[in-house]
Short mmCIF file of C-alpha atoms in Angstrom, two decimals:
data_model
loop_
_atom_site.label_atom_id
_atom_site.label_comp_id
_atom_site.label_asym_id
_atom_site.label_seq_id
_atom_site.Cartn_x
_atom_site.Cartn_y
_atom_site.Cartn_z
CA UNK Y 1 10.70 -0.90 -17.01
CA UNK Y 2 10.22 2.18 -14.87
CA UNK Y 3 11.76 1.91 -11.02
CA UNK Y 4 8.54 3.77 -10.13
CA UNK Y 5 5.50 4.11 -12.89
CA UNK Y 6 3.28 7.54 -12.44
CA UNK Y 7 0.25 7.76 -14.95
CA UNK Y 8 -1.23 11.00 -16.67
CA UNK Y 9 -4.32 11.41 -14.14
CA UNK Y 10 -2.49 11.45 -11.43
CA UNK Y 11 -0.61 14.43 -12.89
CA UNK Y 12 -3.23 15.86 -13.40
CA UNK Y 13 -4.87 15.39 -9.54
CA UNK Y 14 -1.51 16.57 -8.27
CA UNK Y 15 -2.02 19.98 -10.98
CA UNK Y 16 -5.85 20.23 -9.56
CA UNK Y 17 -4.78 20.51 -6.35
CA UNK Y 18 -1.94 22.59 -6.60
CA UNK Y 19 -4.48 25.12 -8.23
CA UNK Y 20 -6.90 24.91 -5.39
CA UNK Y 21 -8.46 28.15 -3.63
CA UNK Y 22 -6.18 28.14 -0.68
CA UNK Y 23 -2.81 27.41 -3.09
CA UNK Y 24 -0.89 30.59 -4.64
CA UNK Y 25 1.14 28.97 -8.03
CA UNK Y 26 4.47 30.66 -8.76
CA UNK Y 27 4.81 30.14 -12.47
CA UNK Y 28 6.78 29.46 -14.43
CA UNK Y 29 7.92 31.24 -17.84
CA UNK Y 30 7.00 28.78 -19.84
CA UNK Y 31 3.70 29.13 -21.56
CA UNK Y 32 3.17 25.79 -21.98
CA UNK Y 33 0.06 24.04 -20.20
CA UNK Y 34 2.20 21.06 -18.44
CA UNK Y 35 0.81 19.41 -15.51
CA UNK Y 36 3.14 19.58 -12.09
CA UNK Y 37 4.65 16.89 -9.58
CA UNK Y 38 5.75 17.39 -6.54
CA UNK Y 39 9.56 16.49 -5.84
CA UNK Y 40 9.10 14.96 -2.68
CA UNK Y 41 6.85 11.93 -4.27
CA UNK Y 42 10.10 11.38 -6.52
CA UNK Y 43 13.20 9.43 -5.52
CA UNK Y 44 16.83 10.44 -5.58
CA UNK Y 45 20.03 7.90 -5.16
CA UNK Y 46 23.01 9.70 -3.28
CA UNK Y 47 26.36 8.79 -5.01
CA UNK Y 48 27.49 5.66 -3.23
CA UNK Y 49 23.91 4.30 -4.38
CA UNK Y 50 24.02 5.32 -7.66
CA UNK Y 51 27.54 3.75 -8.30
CA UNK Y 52 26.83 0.62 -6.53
CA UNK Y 53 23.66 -0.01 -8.63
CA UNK Y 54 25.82 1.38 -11.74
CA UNK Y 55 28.07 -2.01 -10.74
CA UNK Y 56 25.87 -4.30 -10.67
CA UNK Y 57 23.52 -3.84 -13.71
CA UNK Y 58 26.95 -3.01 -15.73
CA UNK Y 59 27.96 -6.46 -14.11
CA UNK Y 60 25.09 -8.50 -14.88
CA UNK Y 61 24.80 -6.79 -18.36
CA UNK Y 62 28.20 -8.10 -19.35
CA UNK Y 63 27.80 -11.63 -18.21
CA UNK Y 64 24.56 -11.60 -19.90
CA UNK Y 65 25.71 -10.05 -23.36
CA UNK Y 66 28.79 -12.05 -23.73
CA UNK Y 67 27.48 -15.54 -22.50
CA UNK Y 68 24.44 -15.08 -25.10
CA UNK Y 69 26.95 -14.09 -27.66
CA UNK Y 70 29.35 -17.00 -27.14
CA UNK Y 71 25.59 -19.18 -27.20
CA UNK Y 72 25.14 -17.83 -30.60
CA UNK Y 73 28.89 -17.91 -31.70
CA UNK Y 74 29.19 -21.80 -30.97
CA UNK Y 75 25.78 -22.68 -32.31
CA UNK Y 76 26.33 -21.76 -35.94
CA UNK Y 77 28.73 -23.58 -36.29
CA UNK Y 78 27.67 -27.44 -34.22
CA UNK Y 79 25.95 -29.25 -36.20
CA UNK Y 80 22.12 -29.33 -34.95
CA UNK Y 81 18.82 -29.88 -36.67
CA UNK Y 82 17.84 -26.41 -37.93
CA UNK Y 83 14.92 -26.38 -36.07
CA UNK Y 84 16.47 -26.62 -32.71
CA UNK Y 85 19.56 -24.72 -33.85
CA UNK Y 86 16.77 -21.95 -34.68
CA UNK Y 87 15.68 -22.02 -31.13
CA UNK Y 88 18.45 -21.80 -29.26
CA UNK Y 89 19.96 -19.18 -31.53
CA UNK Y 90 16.41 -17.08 -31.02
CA UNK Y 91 16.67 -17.36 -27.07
CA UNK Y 92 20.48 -16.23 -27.04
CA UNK Y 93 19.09 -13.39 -29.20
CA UNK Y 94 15.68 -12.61 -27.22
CA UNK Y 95 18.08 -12.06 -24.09
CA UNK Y 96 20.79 -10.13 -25.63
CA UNK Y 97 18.13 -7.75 -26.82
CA UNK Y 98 16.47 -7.40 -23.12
CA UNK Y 99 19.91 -6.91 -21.52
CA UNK Y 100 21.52 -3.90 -23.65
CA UNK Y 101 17.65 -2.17 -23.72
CA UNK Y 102 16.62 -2.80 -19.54
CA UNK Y 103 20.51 -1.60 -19.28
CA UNK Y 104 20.14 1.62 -21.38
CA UNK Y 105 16.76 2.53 -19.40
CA UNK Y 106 18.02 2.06 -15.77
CA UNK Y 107 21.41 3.86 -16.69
CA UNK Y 108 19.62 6.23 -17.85
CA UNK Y 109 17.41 6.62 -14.63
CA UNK Y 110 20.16 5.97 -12.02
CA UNK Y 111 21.99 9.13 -14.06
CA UNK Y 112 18.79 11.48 -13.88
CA UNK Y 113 18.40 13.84 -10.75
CA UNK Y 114 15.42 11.53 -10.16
CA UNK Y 115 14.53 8.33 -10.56
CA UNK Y 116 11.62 8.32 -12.44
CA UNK Y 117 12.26 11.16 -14.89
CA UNK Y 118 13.32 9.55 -18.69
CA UNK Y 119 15.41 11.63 -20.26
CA UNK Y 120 16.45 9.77 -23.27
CA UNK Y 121 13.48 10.82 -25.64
CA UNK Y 122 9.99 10.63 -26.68
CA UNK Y 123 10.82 7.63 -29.21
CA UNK Y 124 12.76 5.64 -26.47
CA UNK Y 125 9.81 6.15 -23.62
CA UNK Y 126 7.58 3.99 -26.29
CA UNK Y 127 10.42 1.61 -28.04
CA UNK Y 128 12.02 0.77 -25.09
CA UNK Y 129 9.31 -0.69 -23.27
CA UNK Y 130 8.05 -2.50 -27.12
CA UNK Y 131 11.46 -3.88 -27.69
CA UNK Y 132 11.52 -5.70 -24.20
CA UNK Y 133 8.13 -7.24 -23.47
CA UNK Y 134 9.03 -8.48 -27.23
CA UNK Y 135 12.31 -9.94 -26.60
CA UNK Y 136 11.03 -11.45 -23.32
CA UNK Y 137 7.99 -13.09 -24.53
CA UNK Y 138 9.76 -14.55 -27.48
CA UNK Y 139 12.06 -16.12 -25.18
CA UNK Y 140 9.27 -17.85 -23.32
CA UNK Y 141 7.09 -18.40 -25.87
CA UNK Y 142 10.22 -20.60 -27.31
CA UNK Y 143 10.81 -22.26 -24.20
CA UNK Y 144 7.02 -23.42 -23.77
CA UNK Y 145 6.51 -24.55 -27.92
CA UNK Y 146 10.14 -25.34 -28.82
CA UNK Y 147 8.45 -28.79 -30.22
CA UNK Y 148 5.49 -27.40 -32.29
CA UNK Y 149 6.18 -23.77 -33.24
CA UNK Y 150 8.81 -22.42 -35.72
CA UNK Y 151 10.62 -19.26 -34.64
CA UNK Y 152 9.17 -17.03 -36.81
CA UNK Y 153 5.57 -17.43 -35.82
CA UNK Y 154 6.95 -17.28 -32.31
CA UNK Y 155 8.70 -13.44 -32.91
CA UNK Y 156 5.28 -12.54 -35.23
CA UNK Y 157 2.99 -13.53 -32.07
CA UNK Y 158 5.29 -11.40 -28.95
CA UNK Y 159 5.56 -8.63 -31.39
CA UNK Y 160 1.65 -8.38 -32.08
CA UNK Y 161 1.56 -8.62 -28.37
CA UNK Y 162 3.80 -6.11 -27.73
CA UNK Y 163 2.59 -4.20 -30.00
CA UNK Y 164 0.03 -1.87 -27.69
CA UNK Y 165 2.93 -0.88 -25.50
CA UNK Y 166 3.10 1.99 -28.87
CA UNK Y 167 -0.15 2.81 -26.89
CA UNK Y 168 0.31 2.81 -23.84
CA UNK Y 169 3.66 4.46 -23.10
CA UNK Y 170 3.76 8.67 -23.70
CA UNK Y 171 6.39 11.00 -23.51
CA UNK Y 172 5.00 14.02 -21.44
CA UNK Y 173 6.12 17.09 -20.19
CA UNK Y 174 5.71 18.18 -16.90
CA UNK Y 175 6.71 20.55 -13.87
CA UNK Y 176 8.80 19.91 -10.79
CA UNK Y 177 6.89 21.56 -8.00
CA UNK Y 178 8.16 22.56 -4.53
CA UNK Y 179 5.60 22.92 -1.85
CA UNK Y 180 6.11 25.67 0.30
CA UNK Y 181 5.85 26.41 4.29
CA UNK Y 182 2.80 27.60 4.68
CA UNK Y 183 3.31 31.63 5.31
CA UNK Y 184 -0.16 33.26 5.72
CA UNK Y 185 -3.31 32.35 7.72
CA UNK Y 186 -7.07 33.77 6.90
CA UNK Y 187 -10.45 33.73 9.09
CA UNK Y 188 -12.87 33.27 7.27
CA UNK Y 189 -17.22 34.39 8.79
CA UNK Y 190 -17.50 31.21 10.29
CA UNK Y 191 -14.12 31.83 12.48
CA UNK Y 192 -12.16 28.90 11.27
CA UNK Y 193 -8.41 29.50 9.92
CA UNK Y 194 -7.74 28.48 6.84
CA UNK Y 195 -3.50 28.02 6.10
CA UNK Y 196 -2.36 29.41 2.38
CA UNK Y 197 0.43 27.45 0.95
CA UNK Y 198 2.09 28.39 -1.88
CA UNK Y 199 3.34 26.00 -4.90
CA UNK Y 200 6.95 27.00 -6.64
CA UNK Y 201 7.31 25.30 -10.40
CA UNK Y 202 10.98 24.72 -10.01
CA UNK Y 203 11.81 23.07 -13.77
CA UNK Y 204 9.89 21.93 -17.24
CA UNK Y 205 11.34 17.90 -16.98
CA UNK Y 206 10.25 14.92 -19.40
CA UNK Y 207 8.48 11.38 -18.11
CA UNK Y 208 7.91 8.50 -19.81
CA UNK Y 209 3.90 7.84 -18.43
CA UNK Y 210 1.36 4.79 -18.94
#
């Protein structure tokens, strides 16, 4: 789902070290205990990028939507056995349900100042990532017991596997951090230098973490 996937410990490494002896911390206002990341392990798209990967998932989106609609529009009304007429309608469905969710979440990334920063909400960060390992596995699951299984029991089984992804997935708040040029040098007894760098919490941004 995610271009780039960061999970909560190693947050919290990058906060331990950031709060290390030879680190000074310029806080923040906020009072909130958020772990930091630093913005140069985060990507950023420069305009042309962003646009041109704009075009092509709002490309493939449309011929994906509107072929799987047509699939569904023509298929109620041929006449088919019901069972296979269930299938076919439930894998037109499956993928019109991946395409508008993957094409919500990576227009919603491409438009963030970074990549992997989710800034449609705490319910999307879980549902989005539930919705499409549902619709996909439905799809496939069809495709491999289209003789034997009826559609329902197909949709039951991906959404009871899916169903962890509620799990999984949090919506957590955390700090950009800049890391500064190192400004001041100590000696310590033993005579060796030690370099004091000093850690700037820029903004409070949201990610959607495993």
């Amino acid at each position: 789902m995610a271009l780039l996937h960061y999970t909560w410990k190693q947050l919290e490494l990058n906060l331990k070290w950031a709060l290390g002896k030879n680190t000074t911390v310029t806080k923040s206002p906020a009072r909130e205990p958020y772990p930091g990341i630093f913005v140069e392990d985060l990507s950023q798209l420069n305009r042309f990028k962003r646009n041109a990967f704009m075009c092509v998932v709002g490309a493939l989106f449309l011929m994906a939507f509107f072929r799987n609609l047509s699939t569904i529009y023509v298929n109620t009304r041929r006449k088919l056995r019901p069972f296979f007429r269930a299938c076919l309608l439930s894998l037109a469905f499956s993928d019109v349900v991946s395409s508008v969710f993957c094409t919500v979440s990576y227009i919603a990334q491409f438009h963030a100042d970074y990549l992997q920063l989710w800034t449609i909400g705490s319910f999307m960060s879980r549902f989005v990532p539930f919705v499409t390992t549902t619709s996909v596995l439905s799809g496939s699951l069809t495709l491999v017991a289209i003789a034997c299984l009826c559609v329902g029991l197909i949709w039951v089984c991906s959404i009871g596997a899916s169903a962890a992804l509620f799990g999984i997935y949090e919506y957590q708040r955390i700090y950009l951090l800049e890391l500064e040029t190192p400004t001041q040098q100590t000696t310590d007894d033993d005579g060796e230098t030690d370099q004091k760098l000093e850690v700037t919490e820029l903004e409070l941004v949201s990610m959607c973490l495993v």
